[in-house]
Amino acid sequence: MEMASRVEIDEDNDNKGSMWDLDQKLDQPMDEEAGRLRNMYKEKKSSALLLLRLAFQSLGVVYGDLGTSPLYVFYNTFPDKIEDPEDVVGALSLIIYSLTLIPLLKYVFVVCKANDNGQGGTFALYSLLCRHANIKTIPNQHRTDEELTTYSRSTFHERSFAAKTKRWLERHVSRKNALLILVLVGTCMVIGDGILTPAISVLSAAGGIKVNRPHMGNGVVVIVAVVILVGLFSMQHYGTDKVSWLFAPIVLIWFLVIGGIGIYNIWKYDSSVLKAFSPIYIYRYFKRGGKDGWTSLGGIMLSITGTEALFADLSHFPVSAVQLAFTAVVFPCLLLAYSGQAAYLISNRDHVVDAFYRSIPDSIYWPVFVIATAAAIVASQATITATFSIIKQALALGCFPRVKVVHTSKNFLGQIYVPDINWILMILCIAVTAGFKNQSQIGNAYGTAVVIVMLVTTLLMTLIMLLVWRCHWILVLLFTGLSLVVECTYFSAVLFKIDQGGWVPLVIAAAFLLIMYVWHYGTLKRYEFEMHSKVSMAWILGLGPSLGLVQVPGIGLVYTELASGVPHIFSHFITNLPAIHSVVVFVCVKYLPVYTVPEEERFLVKRIGPKNFHMFRCVARYGYKDLHKKDDDFERKLFDSLFLFVRLESMMEGCSDSDEYSLYGQQTEPSRDGLLNNNGHTTCSFVDTTVSSVDSIVQVRSPMHAGVTVRSSGQVSSQTEMDELEFLNSCRDAGVVHIMGNTVVRARRDSRFYKKIAIDYIYAFLRKICREHSVIFNVPHESLLNVGQVFYV
């Protein structure tokens, strides 16, 4: 009985447990739903907070230049005096609609979406176009490059308007060159911005000393500005990583201060200026002012300076954060600041020279002066950083002489320092500041540079909308038409001030354009010469016995710009010095039109010729934002990729029923001449199919050794793998020698005179003063071997 009762009790407990489980199961979906909703709420809250934080941080990097424009806009619009108070209202109306059409509608909501995986600027747009059309002038790309995860591109129907535009661009080399020149012009104008922005911003901010101390001369203001500029450029090598956390608070305080002063001035002086939001006052302004009103657009143009820097400095922030910061803080504060200055000028027309500082209440004058100076320094810093970035992009795409690039931050890849360019910018910036001594002429120069960059961006955006976004041609026409109407209007006004300082950016841009195009032209001609003078493996193998090549212990890394074929320097080397390393690796370092190449996809390794020759090709691929690491790091990763290739190749050798093999991202194919040896065994040697049609027809067997036999058991394959890995390791221990071509490029005697000047003088001078490849690659001198040769192009 006890036992039975005990069982019953157990059954009752089981029933209770099952009922509890049932209730728990019934309640579980409700708990899961509630938990999911809570998680969604937390994620939305955290993402909203993250977006606000990024929008706050973007103020210091993206909007510094645009935010300091109120320092000098009205003075450059009315450099002489204000004839009629209604002119101020008309100028304010132009400023309001300029800020609305260009920064807000065009850049923040359209152009910023055309970024290259977060990268902005003219070269980012160009690289995006290069991936969607074959317009790159140096043809060093391969089909495997398109397999990169960062090589995003869209496809379109052959009969579409985008396909027709693509074929039209690719049809003639002159169109590719014209597009490249257009990009270079935009780049040179951005470099001009890097010179003019610090000059006008710092000079305008330092001008506040003279307003509060009228007895001081203009020379004191210039000296103060020059001292600030020297300090600014001298601190560049430290980078902005340690002080960048100050930028956003400074710029935010600056926007809030100028917005607050604007509200104060509207309330105190004349609230009727708000009627400037009606576009009718623009019509009245031009009707009353005539030619003078039209030329004053050059000063109003300065209200949107910094817009191109907004796009160039996009890399650290998502587009949504940039849009939020502009619409919530920057745009309203700028409108209030300009409206407040206009209200002050209506009552004080004689104070147009120092309109910003004179409109500040006396009680907060000096704090605002300090904030203005700090904001000017932040704005200058952002423009200098953008200049460094665009120089790095041009350098990567073969459009700028090799200069030293230093990454100043371990956390942020985009923070770089280019010493040579930094000191050139400083000298030119000081020359502009001390030479002009006033904001008016610098403003004229600044406006010229800005409007040309905007025109270049508009033309590139037209192609982006056609080839990348595949927009309907009506939308493309609408965007291009509206942008060109506004920008060409400004450009026509700027032309009237060419002789009043507007010539400065044109001279600077012309000098940089000459340097960049000649360098690119020389690089292209050198590449074409190497393509035409490359030799086949058949020629190398045929010369082997007659030359009596001596094998030297070690590994020879032969650097070449060719991604296929045997470079001319190698044949030149073994012809004059018949000795060869036990292992030869042809190393091609090339930059692709992508912002970065993931580390795991950086190296592409292929075998050249028979196995027993131990010759390989390694293509190291970089994006225009990537940094070439130091030699020891680069060498280690190269050999890691080489050893991995040998292992993968050995694992794939038994697959003789397949026509093609995919080894480490590269399609390779078994040599047809060596598929069967004399005994009937299957052999499989991997050759470089990208060399040429001649290179692929290579006898797999060595003159001294037979081909490797692969049996079904795979024992020979495994043994061969171990033997080759041990051999490679022993050769690596014996020493690594870096073989580079020390080439001299000359123009032919029958060349035209301008080609002789470009190649024999300008390009030769640039090669003499620029850094050598061995320095760029951090190759130690004790393991460097230069092979000299002369190219006639």
XYZ file of N, CA, C and O in Angstrom, residues 28 50 73 200 209-210 320 369 384 515 544 649 713 789:
56
model
N 5.169 31.058 -23.330
C 6.474 31.285 -23.951
C 6.421 32.160 -25.202
O 7.210 33.078 -25.336
N 23.820 56.061 -31.642
C 25.032 55.983 -32.446
C 24.993 56.988 -33.602
O 25.996 57.657 -33.897
N 31.919 86.469 -46.076
C 31.040 86.484 -47.251
C 30.567 87.894 -47.606
O 30.702 88.351 -48.750
N 42.433 82.274 -46.097
C 41.297 83.179 -45.900
C 40.640 82.976 -44.541
O 40.191 83.945 -43.894
N 41.240 91.095 -34.225
C 42.105 91.898 -33.353
C 42.005 93.372 -33.736
O 41.908 94.260 -32.878
N 42.008 93.625 -35.045
C 41.986 95.002 -35.529
C 40.662 95.694 -35.235
O 40.618 96.908 -35.016
N 23.922 59.072 -43.607
C 22.798 59.501 -42.761
C 23.253 60.442 -41.650
O 22.544 61.396 -41.301
N 35.844 85.686 -30.349
C 37.086 85.779 -31.136
C 37.922 84.506 -30.982
O 38.447 83.966 -31.964
N 43.244 70.566 -45.176
C 44.594 70.015 -45.366
C 44.545 68.489 -45.392
O 45.186 67.844 -46.234
N 52.319 68.737 -63.680
C 53.093 67.705 -62.981
C 52.368 66.363 -63.026
O 52.955 65.322 -63.362
N 68.298 28.985 -71.738
C 68.936 28.400 -70.559
C 70.196 27.606 -70.851
O 71.264 27.920 -70.324
N 48.015 23.796 -54.439
C 48.334 23.242 -55.751
C 48.545 21.736 -55.664
O 48.058 20.970 -56.496
N 47.232 7.438 -55.786
C 47.390 7.361 -54.329
C 47.728 8.711 -53.733
O 47.480 8.966 -52.558
N 68.580 50.174 -67.108
C 68.257 50.069 -68.522
C 67.641 51.382 -68.983
O 67.166 52.178 -68.181
